[in-house]
Amino acid sequence: MSQCSPNALCFGDGLPGAGVPCHAEVNPAGLVLDLGEASAETIPFSSFSIDAGGFDHDHLVLKWQARSGSRTLYLKDPHLIRAFRQAAPPELTAHVERTAQQVRRARHGRRTILLVALGSLVGLILLLWLGSDTLVQMAVSRIPVEWEQPIGEAARSQFLAGQTVVKEGPAVAAVQEITKRLADAAPGNPYKFEVTVVRSDVVNAFALPGGYVVVFTGLLKKAESPEEVAGVLAHELNHVLLRHGLERIVKTAGLVAVVTIVVGDQQGLVGLAKRLGVELLTLKFGREQETQADLQGLQLLHRAKIAPDGMIHFFERLSESDKLQVEILSTHPMSAARADRLKAEAASLSRQTPEPFSFEWSAVQAGL
Amino acid sequence: MKSEILYPGAFPMVRVELAAGETVKAESGAMVACSPTVDVESKMEGGFLGALSRRMLSGEKFFFQTLRATRGAGEVLLAPTVPGDIVILELDGVNEYLVQKDGFLAGADSVKIESKMQSLSRGLLGGEGFFILRMSGTGTLVLNSFGAIHKVELKPDQEYIVDNSHLVAWTATTSYNIEKASAGWIASFTSGEGLVCRFRGPGVVYIQSRNPGGFGNWIRQFIPVSE
Ligand SMILES: [Zn+2]
């Protein structure tokens, strides 16, 4: 009995379903098969029908009728397969040669695609490593809007876990009305902005990717008019519309995020956002992004027929007083220049009569 | 490496005995306990990109843990995250298994693990995504399932249909196609639900008696939504 290591799997009537590991060898007459029984048998080439099979179509499958029933043999070892193909009569292998060629061609094509993909991936990673903003934007632009929702949702639920949410009342209705006015006025807005009011003295608001807006009651208390709140929201909504949060994620997570996006795996991206969640909320955007959100915010107010004075006034109040210890300054450093730029921009907008909100601001504040 | 299933059934563990210097690869987080002679290393199988591809492309497993009996013989206890059976297979160098991403619990160091891309059409339609793990080489392979594990043996050309989300592992000699179970392409495309795999023997298919996704949906209804 030979102690050769198995190089093939034999299936068939009366044999276990997982197959019997066995040893096969090619000789000029046929295939010598050692099933670990009394003696190895030689099966002549003429009794085989052959095909390609297995997960990658890289197994050679031999079928024949033995005395004990039908047999199927899977060969995997490339040396053994080559030996078989060389020794077997050409009419037997012709069909397999054709299949093999197809497999080889398919595999070659796959390899080329893989190499090109890998090459461009490595290139992209290298460029990102060097911190190119254009590439970050390119990667961000590849994220479909639907993907942003689970990302923002994950970050929001993580944040809200320890907070008291104001579910209804005049304040919630007012913030919803303001948000809807703005969202409806944003041209080509793909987001369904969803507002949550959180009971807290924090004077701030933020918007997460996917359009999840959080407003703290502290901001509503501090604001002198709904137009001031609208100014802050117009700014925040533009961080979403301009996808600044996503840019931030891609910049922070760099390589991993890009790979995820390129490969198109949403699950990975959501997991990533979950891990970055807290950071996502405390992020300080770059000065360029802030200016962009300011100016676009102003435009948005104008489109929504909301007086832009509120935004400018609120920003002025923030920049004038260092004593006004409010959290919005930690994420949004105010400067007189910022309010001035807005003033100049507002002057260039066409004159229009603002449309008032349906609620009384004093009543909203009284309900807080 | 010698392994033994403790408490077979819903909450099993595996005891792995290691000779001095021997190692076992395990799903990260699977280690329950070990002898003081055993060291835990987080090794990235297949280099950095390999680990990256597994993490990003085949679910949560960033690393495999490698447990090494550095300072003499010892034992390791391993357990899966979800309740369910464990099955121990022996690879002899000829047989190979394709394993769904959550099915791998542990393997001898001589077991080779690759993430394998399913063909485009299979990957697109399969809930398990593009990537599965291909186990080859020699030595012990430990798989785990959600619920009980059921072994189906297929004769050459015998067909069998399995719901996609109940798949644990199958042999490389078994060919398969992914098909929709019923009408409604849209649902299948978006969720991967309602898809079945048509397997064709010879070989073995391991299936799990519970569907992790389905269980998740069922349990979600009892979790109060924190707003
Ligand atoms: Zn801002």
mmCIF file with all atom_site columns, N, CA, C and O in Angstrom, chain A residues 6-9 11 17-18 21 54-56 63 72 74 76 160 165 167 255-256 259-260 263 265 275, chain B residues 52 55-57 92-96 98 116-117 122 132 134 153-154 156-157 172-173 176 202-204 227:
data_model
loop_
_atom_site.group_PDB
_atom_site.id
_atom_site.type_symbol
_atom_site.label_atom_id
_atom_site.label_alt_id
_atom_site.label_comp_id
_atom_site.label_asym_id
_atom_site.label_entity_id
_atom_site.label_seq_id
_atom_site.pdbx_PDB_ins_code
_atom_site.Cartn_x
_atom_site.Cartn_y
_atom_site.Cartn_z
_atom_site.occupancy
_atom_site.B_iso_or_equiv
_atom_site.pdbx_formal_charge
_atom_site.auth_seq_id
_atom_site.auth_comp_id
_atom_site.auth_asym_id
_atom_site.auth_atom_id
_atom_site.pdbx_PDB_model_num
ATOM 1   N N  . PRO A 1 6   ? -2.449  12.351 -0.707  1.00 0.00 ? 6   PRO A N  1
ATOM 2   C CA . PRO A 1 6   ? -3.549  12.449 -1.657  1.00 0.00 ? 6   PRO A CA 1
ATOM 3   C C  . PRO A 1 6   ? -3.395  13.668 -2.567  1.00 0.00 ? 6   PRO A C  1
ATOM 4   O O  . PRO A 1 6   ? -2.896  14.704 -2.145  1.00 0.00 ? 6   PRO A O  1
ATOM 5   N N  . ASN A 1 7   ? -3.794  13.521 -3.815  1.00 0.00 ? 7   ASN A N  1
ATOM 6   C CA . ASN A 1 7   ? -3.759  14.654 -4.744  1.00 0.00 ? 7   ASN A CA 1
ATOM 7   C C  . ASN A 1 7   ? -5.053  14.761 -5.546  1.00 0.00 ? 7   ASN A C  1
ATOM 8   O O  . ASN A 1 7   ? -5.128  15.496 -6.505  1.00 0.00 ? 7   ASN A O  1
ATOM 9   N N  . ALA A 1 8   ? -6.068  13.983 -5.156  1.00 0.00 ? 8   ALA A N  1
ATOM 10  C CA . ALA A 1 8   ? -7.337  14.030 -5.874  1.00 0.00 ? 8   ALA A CA 1
ATOM 11  C C  . ALA A 1 8   ? -8.456  13.622 -4.938  1.00 0.00 ? 8   ALA A C  1
ATOM 12  O O  . ALA A 1 8   ? -8.218  13.035 -3.881  1.00 0.00 ? 8   ALA A O  1
ATOM 13  N N  . LEU A 1 9   ? -9.686  13.975 -5.307  1.00 0.00 ? 9   LEU A N  1
ATOM 14  C CA . LEU A 1 9   ? -10.854 13.608 -4.526  1.00 0.00 ? 9   LEU A CA 1
ATOM 15  C C  . LEU A 1 9   ? -11.774 12.777 -5.397  1.00 0.00 ? 9   LEU A C  1
ATOM 16  O O  . LEU A 1 9   ? -12.081 13.166 -6.513  1.00 0.00 ? 9   LEU A O  1
ATOM 17  N N  . PHE A 1 11  ? -15.463 10.874 -5.870  1.00 0.00 ? 11  PHE A N  1
ATOM 18  C CA . PHE A 1 11  ? -16.863 10.841 -5.437  1.00 0.00 ? 11  PHE A CA 1
ATOM 19  C C  . PHE A 1 11  ? -17.577 9.720  -6.186  1.00 0.00 ? 11  PHE A C  1
ATOM 20  O O  . PHE A 1 11  ? -17.145 9.310  -7.256  1.00 0.00 ? 11  PHE A O  1
ATOM 21  N N  . GLY A 1 17  ? -19.978 11.611 0.997   1.00 0.00 ? 17  GLY A N  1
ATOM 22  C CA . GLY A 1 17  ? -20.355 12.802 0.247   1.00 0.00 ? 17  GLY A CA 1
ATOM 23  C C  . GLY A 1 17  ? -19.238 13.803 0.108   1.00 0.00 ? 17  GLY A C  1
ATOM 24  O O  . GLY A 1 17  ? -19.170 14.537 -0.878  1.00 0.00 ? 17  GLY A O  1
ATOM 25  N N  . ALA A 1 18  ? -18.358 13.877 1.104   1.00 0.00 ? 18  ALA A N  1
ATOM 26  C CA . ALA A 1 18  ? -17.265 14.841 1.044   1.00 0.00 ? 18  ALA A CA 1
ATOM 27  C C  . ALA A 1 18  ? -16.172 14.372 0.099   1.00 0.00 ? 18  ALA A C  1
ATOM 28  O O  . ALA A 1 18  ? -15.209 15.086 -0.157  1.00 0.00 ? 18  ALA A O  1
ATOM 29  N N  . PRO A 1 21  ? -10.246 11.228 -0.306  1.00 0.00 ? 21  PRO A N  1
ATOM 30  C CA . PRO A 1 21  ? -8.929  11.671 -0.759  1.00 0.00 ? 21  PRO A CA 1
ATOM 31  C C  . PRO A 1 21  ? -8.180  10.471 -1.316  1.00 0.00 ? 21  PRO A C  1
ATOM 32  O O  . PRO A 1 21  ? -8.190  9.399  -0.711  1.00 0.00 ? 21  PRO A O  1
ATOM 33  N N  . GLY A 1 54  ? -15.200 22.887 -10.414 1.00 0.00 ? 54  GLY A N  1
ATOM 34  C CA . GLY A 1 54  ? -14.704 23.477 -9.175  1.00 0.00 ? 54  GLY A CA 1
ATOM 35  C C  . GLY A 1 54  ? -14.957 24.963 -9.132  1.00 0.00 ? 54  GLY A C  1
ATOM 36  O O  . GLY A 1 54  ? -15.417 25.567 -10.094 1.00 0.00 ? 54  GLY A O  1
ATOM 37  N N  . PHE A 1 55  ? -14.671 25.563 -7.986  1.00 0.00 ? 55  PHE A N  1
ATOM 38  C CA . PHE A 1 55  ? -15.013 26.960 -7.715  1.00 0.00 ? 55  PHE A CA 1
ATOM 39  C C  . PHE A 1 55  ? -14.455 27.900 -8.766  1.00 0.00 ? 55  PHE A C  1
ATOM 40  O O  . PHE A 1 55  ? -15.133 28.790 -9.242  1.00 0.00 ? 55  PHE A O  1
ATOM 41  N N  . ASP A 1 56  ? -13.192 27.723 -9.133  1.00 0.00 ? 56  ASP A N  1
ATOM 42  C CA . ASP A 1 56  ? -12.573 28.610 -10.120 1.00 0.00 ? 56  ASP A CA 1
ATOM 43  C C  . ASP A 1 56  ? -12.461 27.971 -11.499 1.00 0.00 ? 56  ASP A C  1
ATOM 44  O O  . ASP A 1 56  ? -11.744 28.460 -12.357 1.00 0.00 ? 56  ASP A O  1
ATOM 45  N N  . LYS A 1 63  ? -14.989 11.545 -15.288 1.00 0.00 ? 63  LYS A N  1
ATOM 46  C CA . LYS A 1 63  ? -16.108 10.667 -14.931 1.00 0.00 ? 63  LYS A CA 1
ATOM 47  C C  . LYS A 1 63  ? -15.971 9.353  -15.672 1.00 0.00 ? 63  LYS A C  1
ATOM 48  O O  . LYS A 1 63  ? -15.551 9.331  -16.827 1.00 0.00 ? 63  LYS A O  1
ATOM 49  N N  . THR A 1 72  ? -16.652 9.954  -9.982  1.00 0.00 ? 72  THR A N  1
ATOM 50  C CA . THR A 1 72  ? -16.244 11.292 -10.419 1.00 0.00 ? 72  THR A CA 1
ATOM 51  C C  . THR A 1 72  ? -14.968 11.644 -9.664  1.00 0.00 ? 72  THR A C  1
ATOM 52  O O  . THR A 1 72  ? -14.919 11.534 -8.437  1.00 0.00 ? 72  THR A O  1
ATOM 53  N N  . TYR A 1 74  ? -11.997 14.535 -8.979  1.00 0.00 ? 74  TYR A N  1
ATOM 54  C CA . TYR A 1 74  ? -11.579 15.930 -9.106  1.00 0.00 ? 74  TYR A CA 1
ATOM 55  C C  . TYR A 1 74  ? -10.063 16.022 -8.948  1.00 0.00 ? 74  TYR A C  1
ATOM 56  O O  . TYR A 1 74  ? -9.516  15.673 -7.903  1.00 0.00 ? 74  TYR A O  1
ATOM 57  N N  . LYS A 1 76  ? -6.778  18.542 -8.851  1.00 0.00 ? 76  LYS A N  1
ATOM 58  C CA . LYS A 1 76  ? -6.499  19.953 -8.610  1.00 0.00 ? 76  LYS A CA 1
ATOM 59  C C  . LYS A 1 76  ? -5.031  20.282 -8.893  1.00 0.00 ? 76  LYS A C  1
ATOM 60  O O  . LYS A 1 76  ? -4.714  21.382 -9.325  1.00 0.00 ? 76  LYS A O  1
ATOM 61  N N  . LEU A 1 160 ? -27.281 61.584 20.345  1.00 0.00 ? 160 LEU A N  1
ATOM 62  C CA . LEU A 1 160 ? -28.519 61.804 21.079  1.00 0.00 ? 160 LEU A CA 1
ATOM 63  C C  . LEU A 1 160 ? -28.682 60.867 22.275  1.00 0.00 ? 160 LEU A C  1
ATOM 64  O O  . LEU A 1 160 ? -29.523 61.108 23.135  1.00 0.00 ? 160 LEU A O  1
ATOM 65  N N  . VAL A 1 165 ? -34.336 65.103 24.318  1.00 0.00 ? 165 VAL A N  1
ATOM 66  C CA . VAL A 1 165 ? -34.881 65.625 23.073  1.00 0.00 ? 165 VAL A CA 1
ATOM 67  C C  . VAL A 1 165 ? -36.218 66.307 23.358  1.00 0.00 ? 165 VAL A C  1
ATOM 68  O O  . VAL A 1 165 ? -37.047 65.765 24.084  1.00 0.00 ? 165 VAL A O  1
ATOM 69  N N  . LYS A 1 167 ? -39.600 66.908 22.074  1.00 0.00 ? 167 LYS A N  1
ATOM 70  C CA . LYS A 1 167 ? -40.309 66.198 20.998  1.00 0.00 ? 167 LYS A CA 1
ATOM 71  C C  . LYS A 1 167 ? -41.324 67.071 20.294  1.00 0.00 ? 167 LYS A C  1
ATOM 72  O O  . LYS A 1 167 ? -41.560 66.933 19.110  1.00 0.00 ? 167 LYS A O  1
ATOM 73  N N  . LEU A 1 255 ? -7.082  56.890 3.594   1.00 0.00 ? 255 LEU A N  1
ATOM 74  C CA . LEU A 1 255 ? -6.939  55.651 2.853   1.00 0.00 ? 255 LEU A CA 1
ATOM 75  C C  . LEU A 1 255 ? -8.139  54.715 2.970   1.00 0.00 ? 255 LEU A C  1
ATOM 76  O O  . LEU A 1 255 ? -8.708  54.300 1.974   1.00 0.00 ? 255 LEU A O  1
ATOM 77  N N  . VAL A 1 256 ? -8.526  54.441 4.197   1.00 0.00 ? 256 VAL A N  1
ATOM 78  C CA . VAL A 1 256 ? -9.572  53.443 4.414   1.00 0.00 ? 256 VAL A CA 1
ATOM 79  C C  . VAL A 1 256 ? -10.876 53.892 3.746   1.00 0.00 ? 256 VAL A C  1
ATOM 80  O O  . VAL A 1 256 ? -11.528 53.121 3.064   1.00 0.00 ? 256 VAL A O  1
ATOM 81  N N  . VAL A 1 259 ? -10.663 53.619 -0.064  1.00 0.00 ? 259 VAL A N  1
ATOM 82  C CA . VAL A 1 259 ? -10.781 52.233 -0.507  1.00 0.00 ? 259 VAL A CA 1
ATOM 83  C C  . VAL A 1 259 ? -12.234 51.807 -0.430  1.00 0.00 ? 259 VAL A C  1
ATOM 84  O O  . VAL A 1 259 ? -12.784 51.215 -1.350  1.00 0.00 ? 259 VAL A O  1
ATOM 85  N N  . THR A 1 260 ? -12.879 52.163 0.677   1.00 0.00 ? 260 THR A N  1
ATOM 86  C CA . THR A 1 260 ? -14.271 51.784 0.872   1.00 0.00 ? 260 THR A CA 1
ATOM 87  C C  . THR A 1 260 ? -15.151 52.355 -0.228  1.00 0.00 ? 260 THR A C  1
ATOM 88  O O  . THR A 1 260 ? -16.008 51.679 -0.767  1.00 0.00 ? 260 THR A O  1
ATOM 89  N N  . VAL A 1 263 ? -14.386 50.778 -3.678  1.00 0.00 ? 263 VAL A N  1
ATOM 90  C CA . VAL A 1 263 ? -14.884 49.417 -3.775  1.00 0.00 ? 263 VAL A CA 1
ATOM 91  C C  . VAL A 1 263 ? -16.401 49.390 -3.659  1.00 0.00 ? 263 VAL A C  1
ATOM 92  O O  . VAL A 1 263 ? -17.056 48.456 -4.067  1.00 0.00 ? 263 VAL A O  1
ATOM 93  N N  . ASP A 1 265 ? -18.406 49.747 -0.815  1.00 0.00 ? 265 ASP A N  1
ATOM 94  C CA . ASP A 1 265 ? -18.930 48.999 0.316   1.00 0.00 ? 265 ASP A CA 1
ATOM 95  C C  . ASP A 1 265 ? -19.522 49.960 1.332   1.00 0.00 ? 265 ASP A C  1
ATOM 96  O O  . ASP A 1 265 ? -18.823 50.604 2.079   1.00 0.00 ? 265 ASP A O  1
ATOM 97  N N  . ARG A 1 275 ? -17.330 54.959 14.074  1.00 0.00 ? 275 ARG A N  1
ATOM 98  C CA . ARG A 1 275 ? -16.110 55.117 14.871  1.00 0.00 ? 275 ARG A CA 1
ATOM 99  C C  . ARG A 1 275 ? -15.698 56.576 14.938  1.00 0.00 ? 275 ARG A C  1
ATOM 100 O O  . ARG A 1 275 ? -15.136 57.027 15.917  1.00 0.00 ? 275 ARG A O  1
ATOM 101 N N  . LEU B 2 52  ? -6.413  44.568 4.982   1.00 0.00 ? 52  LEU B N  1
ATOM 102 C CA . LEU B 2 52  ? -7.305  45.676 4.629   1.00 0.00 ? 52  LEU B CA 1
ATOM 103 C C  . LEU B 2 52  ? -8.476  45.148 3.812   1.00 0.00 ? 52  LEU B C  1
ATOM 104 O O  . LEU B 2 52  ? -9.623  45.475 4.049   1.00 0.00 ? 52  LEU B O  1
ATOM 105 N N  . ARG B 2 55  ? -10.843 43.314 6.024   1.00 0.00 ? 55  ARG B N  1
ATOM 106 C CA . ARG B 2 55  ? -11.619 44.190 6.897   1.00 0.00 ? 55  ARG B CA 1
ATOM 107 C C  . ARG B 2 55  ? -12.704 44.918 6.111   1.00 0.00 ? 55  ARG B C  1
ATOM 108 O O  . ARG B 2 55  ? -13.848 44.962 6.501   1.00 0.00 ? 55  ARG B O  1
ATOM 109 N N  . MET B 2 56  ? -12.277 45.458 4.987   1.00 0.00 ? 56  MET B N  1
ATOM 110 C CA . MET B 2 56  ? -13.207 46.314 4.281   1.00 0.00 ? 56  MET B CA 1
ATOM 111 C C  . MET B 2 56  ? -14.167 45.502 3.413   1.00 0.00 ? 56  MET B C  1
ATOM 112 O O  . MET B 2 56  ? -15.267 45.913 3.160   1.00 0.00 ? 56  MET B O  1
ATOM 113 N N  . LEU B 2 57  ? -13.692 44.378 2.943   1.00 0.00 ? 57  LEU B N  1
ATOM 114 C CA . LEU B 2 57  ? -14.462 43.710 1.922   1.00 0.00 ? 57  LEU B CA 1
ATOM 115 C C  . LEU B 2 57  ? -15.219 42.511 2.436   1.00 0.00 ? 57  LEU B C  1
ATOM 116 O O  . LEU B 2 57  ? -16.132 42.058 1.820   1.00 0.00 ? 57  LEU B O  1
ATOM 117 N N  . ASP B 2 92  ? -6.992  18.045 4.181   1.00 0.00 ? 92  ASP B N  1
ATOM 118 C CA . ASP B 2 92  ? -5.932  17.070 3.895   1.00 0.00 ? 92  ASP B CA 1
ATOM 119 C C  . ASP B 2 92  ? -5.055  17.514 2.729   1.00 0.00 ? 92  ASP B C  1
ATOM 120 O O  . ASP B 2 92  ? -4.275  16.744 2.199   1.00 0.00 ? 92  ASP B O  1
ATOM 121 N N  . GLY B 2 93  ? -5.196  18.760 2.304   1.00 0.00 ? 93  GLY B N  1
ATOM 122 C CA . GLY B 2 93  ? -4.388  19.243 1.179   1.00 0.00 ? 93  GLY B CA 1
ATOM 123 C C  . GLY B 2 93  ? -5.116  19.099 -0.139  1.00 0.00 ? 93  GLY B C  1
ATOM 124 O O  . GLY B 2 93  ? -4.751  19.717 -1.125  1.00 0.00 ? 93  GLY B O  1
ATOM 125 N N  . VAL B 2 94  ? -6.166  18.278 -0.171  1.00 0.00 ? 94  VAL B N  1
ATOM 126 C CA . VAL B 2 94  ? -6.925  18.092 -1.408  1.00 0.00 ? 94  VAL B CA 1
ATOM 127 C C  . VAL B 2 94  ? -8.269  18.800 -1.331  1.00 0.00 ? 94  VAL B C  1
ATOM 128 O O  . VAL B 2 94  ? -8.680  19.475 -2.257  1.00 0.00 ? 94  VAL B O  1
ATOM 129 N N  . ASN B 2 95  ? -8.943  18.629 -0.207  1.00 0.00 ? 95  ASN B N  1
ATOM 130 C CA . ASN B 2 95  ? -10.247 19.278 -0.087  1.00 0.00 ? 95  ASN B CA 1
ATOM 131 C C  . ASN B 2 95  ? -10.087 20.755 0.281   1.00 0.00 ? 95  ASN B C  1
ATOM 132 O O  . ASN B 2 95  ? -9.148  21.138 0.975   1.00 0.00 ? 95  ASN B O  1
ATOM 133 N N  . GLU B 2 96  ? -10.977 21.568 -0.206  1.00 0.00 ? 96  GLU B N  1
ATOM 134 C CA . GLU B 2 96  ? -10.968 23.000 0.083   1.00 0.00 ? 96  GLU B CA 1
ATOM 135 C C  . GLU B 2 96  ? -12.381 23.416 0.430   1.00 0.00 ? 96  GLU B C  1
ATOM 136 O O  . GLU B 2 96  ? -13.333 22.860 -0.094  1.00 0.00 ? 96  GLU B O  1
ATOM 137 N N  . LEU B 2 98  ? -15.109 26.788 0.915   1.00 0.00 ? 98  LEU B N  1
ATOM 138 C CA . LEU B 2 98  ? -15.431 28.208 0.790   1.00 0.00 ? 98  LEU B CA 1
ATOM 139 C C  . LEU B 2 98  ? -16.330 28.531 1.963   1.00 0.00 ? 98  LEU B C  1
ATOM 140 O O  . LEU B 2 98  ? -17.297 27.809 2.223   1.00 0.00 ? 98  LEU B O  1
ATOM 141 N N  . LYS B 2 116 ? -11.701 35.645 -1.302  1.00 0.00 ? 116 LYS B N  1
ATOM 142 C CA . LYS B 2 116 ? -11.913 35.246 -2.683  1.00 0.00 ? 116 LYS B CA 1
ATOM 143 C C  . LYS B 2 116 ? -13.066 36.057 -3.220  1.00 0.00 ? 116 LYS B C  1
ATOM 144 O O  . LYS B 2 116 ? -14.085 36.208 -2.570  1.00 0.00 ? 116 LYS B O  1
ATOM 145 N N  . MET B 2 117 ? -12.873 36.589 -4.417  1.00 0.00 ? 117 MET B N  1
ATOM 146 C CA . MET B 2 117 ? -13.961 37.350 -5.010  1.00 0.00 ? 117 MET B CA 1
ATOM 147 C C  . MET B 2 117 ? -14.893 36.391 -5.716  1.00 0.00 ? 117 MET B C  1
ATOM 148 O O  . MET B 2 117 ? -14.461 35.546 -6.480  1.00 0.00 ? 117 MET B O  1
ATOM 149 N N  . ARG B 2 122 ? -22.579 36.560 -9.242  1.00 0.00 ? 122 ARG B N  1
ATOM 150 C CA . ARG B 2 122 ? -22.876 35.943 -7.959  1.00 0.00 ? 122 ARG B CA 1
ATOM 151 C C  . ARG B 2 122 ? -22.772 36.976 -6.843  1.00 0.00 ? 122 ARG B C  1
ATOM 152 O O  . ARG B 2 122 ? -23.622 37.051 -5.974  1.00 0.00 ? 122 ARG B O  1
ATOM 153 N N  . ILE B 2 132 ? -15.726 36.004 -0.140  1.00 0.00 ? 132 ILE B N  1
ATOM 154 C CA . ILE B 2 132 ? -15.870 34.896 0.778   1.00 0.00 ? 132 ILE B CA 1
ATOM 155 C C  . ILE B 2 132 ? -14.470 34.409 1.097   1.00 0.00 ? 132 ILE B C  1
ATOM 156 O O  . ILE B 2 132 ? -13.505 34.834 0.463   1.00 0.00 ? 132 ILE B O  1
ATOM 157 N N  . ARG B 2 134 ? -11.625 31.485 1.292   1.00 0.00 ? 134 ARG B N  1
ATOM 158 C CA . ARG B 2 134 ? -11.305 30.164 0.753   1.00 0.00 ? 134 ARG B CA 1
ATOM 159 C C  . ARG B 2 134 ? -10.249 29.532 1.640   1.00 0.00 ? 134 ARG B C  1
ATOM 160 O O  . ARG B 2 134 ? -9.197  30.108 1.851   1.00 0.00 ? 134 ARG B O  1
ATOM 161 N N  . GLU B 2 153 ? -24.872 16.296 2.065   1.00 0.00 ? 153 GLU B N  1
ATOM 162 C CA . GLU B 2 153 ? -23.913 15.657 1.167   1.00 0.00 ? 153 GLU B CA 1
ATOM 163 C C  . GLU B 2 153 ? -24.549 15.524 -0.214  1.00 0.00 ? 153 GLU B C  1
ATOM 164 O O  . GLU B 2 153 ? -25.663 15.049 -0.340  1.00 0.00 ? 153 GLU B O  1
ATOM 165 N N  . LEU B 2 154 ? -23.834 15.971 -1.215  1.00 0.00 ? 154 LEU B N  1
ATOM 166 C CA . LEU B 2 154 ? -24.375 15.921 -2.574  1.00 0.00 ? 154 LEU B CA 1
ATOM 167 C C  . LEU B 2 154 ? -23.572 14.951 -3.430  1.00 0.00 ? 154 LEU B C  1
ATOM 168 O O  . LEU B 2 154 ? -22.348 15.016 -3.473  1.00 0.00 ? 154 LEU B O  1
ATOM 169 N N  . PRO B 2 156 ? -22.478 13.411 -7.206  1.00 0.00 ? 156 PRO B N  1
ATOM 170 C CA . PRO B 2 156 ? -22.183 14.113 -8.450  1.00 0.00 ? 156 PRO B CA 1
ATOM 171 C C  . PRO B 2 156 ? -23.485 14.464 -9.187  1.00 0.00 ? 156 PRO B C  1
ATOM 172 O O  . PRO B 2 156 ? -24.377 13.626 -9.315  1.00 0.00 ? 156 PRO B O  1
ATOM 173 N N  . ASP B 2 157 ? -23.597 15.729 -9.596  1.00 0.00 ? 157 ASP B N  1
ATOM 174 C CA . ASP B 2 157 ? -24.728 16.266 -10.353 1.00 0.00 ? 157 ASP B CA 1
ATOM 175 C C  . ASP B 2 157 ? -26.028 16.378 -9.562  1.00 0.00 ? 157 ASP B C  1
ATOM 176 O O  . ASP B 2 157 ? -27.036 16.818 -10.103 1.00 0.00 ? 157 ASP B O  1
ATOM 177 N N  . ALA B 2 172 ? -15.092 23.143 -2.448  1.00 0.00 ? 172 ALA B N  1
ATOM 178 C CA . ALA B 2 172 ? -14.757 23.798 -3.717  1.00 0.00 ? 172 ALA B CA 1
ATOM 179 C C  . ALA B 2 172 ? -15.175 22.969 -4.921  1.00 0.00 ? 172 ALA B C  1
ATOM 180 O O  . ALA B 2 172 ? -15.263 23.476 -6.033  1.00 0.00 ? 172 ALA B O  1
ATOM 181 N N  . THR B 2 173 ? -15.453 21.676 -4.712  1.00 0.00 ? 173 THR B N  1
ATOM 182 C CA . THR B 2 173 ? -15.876 20.843 -5.838  1.00 0.00 ? 173 THR B CA 1
ATOM 183 C C  . THR B 2 173 ? -17.362 21.057 -6.155  1.00 0.00 ? 173 THR B C  1
ATOM 184 O O  . THR B 2 173 ? -17.846 20.598 -7.173  1.00 0.00 ? 173 THR B O  1
ATOM 185 N N  . TYR B 2 176 ? -22.105 26.288 -7.893  1.00 0.00 ? 176 TYR B N  1
ATOM 186 C CA . TYR B 2 176 ? -23.370 26.891 -7.478  1.00 0.00 ? 176 TYR B CA 1
ATOM 187 C C  . TYR B 2 176 ? -23.707 28.101 -8.327  1.00 0.00 ? 176 TYR B C  1
ATOM 188 O O  . TYR B 2 176 ? -22.836 28.738 -8.918  1.00 0.00 ? 176 TYR B O  1
ATOM 189 N N  . PRO B 2 202 ? -20.520 17.103 -7.000  1.00 0.00 ? 202 PRO B N  1
ATOM 190 C CA . PRO B 2 202 ? -20.342 16.474 -5.693  1.00 0.00 ? 202 PRO B CA 1
ATOM 191 C C  . PRO B 2 202 ? -19.790 17.425 -4.642  1.00 0.00 ? 202 PRO B C  1
ATOM 192 O O  . PRO B 2 202 ? -19.200 18.422 -4.973  1.00 0.00 ? 202 PRO B O  1
ATOM 193 N N  . GLY B 2 203 ? -19.993 17.035 -3.388  1.00 0.00 ? 203 GLY B N  1
ATOM 194 C CA . GLY B 2 203 ? -19.412 17.787 -2.294  1.00 0.00 ? 203 GLY B CA 1
ATOM 195 C C  . GLY B 2 203 ? -20.352 17.905 -1.121  1.00 0.00 ? 203 GLY B C  1
ATOM 196 O O  . GLY B 2 203 ? -21.360 17.201 -1.044  1.00 0.00 ? 203 GLY B O  1
ATOM 197 N N  . VAL B 2 204 ? -19.998 18.828 -0.223  1.00 0.00 ? 204 VAL B N  1
ATOM 198 C CA . VAL B 2 204 ? -20.729 18.986 1.021   1.00 0.00 ? 204 VAL B CA 1
ATOM 199 C C  . VAL B 2 204 ? -21.087 20.451 1.198   1.00 0.00 ? 204 VAL B C  1
ATOM 200 O O  . VAL B 2 204 ? -20.289 21.326 0.878   1.00 0.00 ? 204 VAL B O  1
ATOM 201 N N  . GLU B 2 227 ? -34.758 58.309 20.910  1.00 0.00 ? 227 GLU B N  1
ATOM 202 C CA . GLU B 2 227 ? -34.791 59.447 19.977  1.00 0.00 ? 227 GLU B CA 1
ATOM 203 C C  . GLU B 2 227 ? -33.809 60.509 20.415  1.00 0.00 ? 227 GLU B C  1
ATOM 204 O O  . GLU B 2 227 ? -33.557 60.678 21.584  1.00 0.00 ? 227 GLU B O  1
#
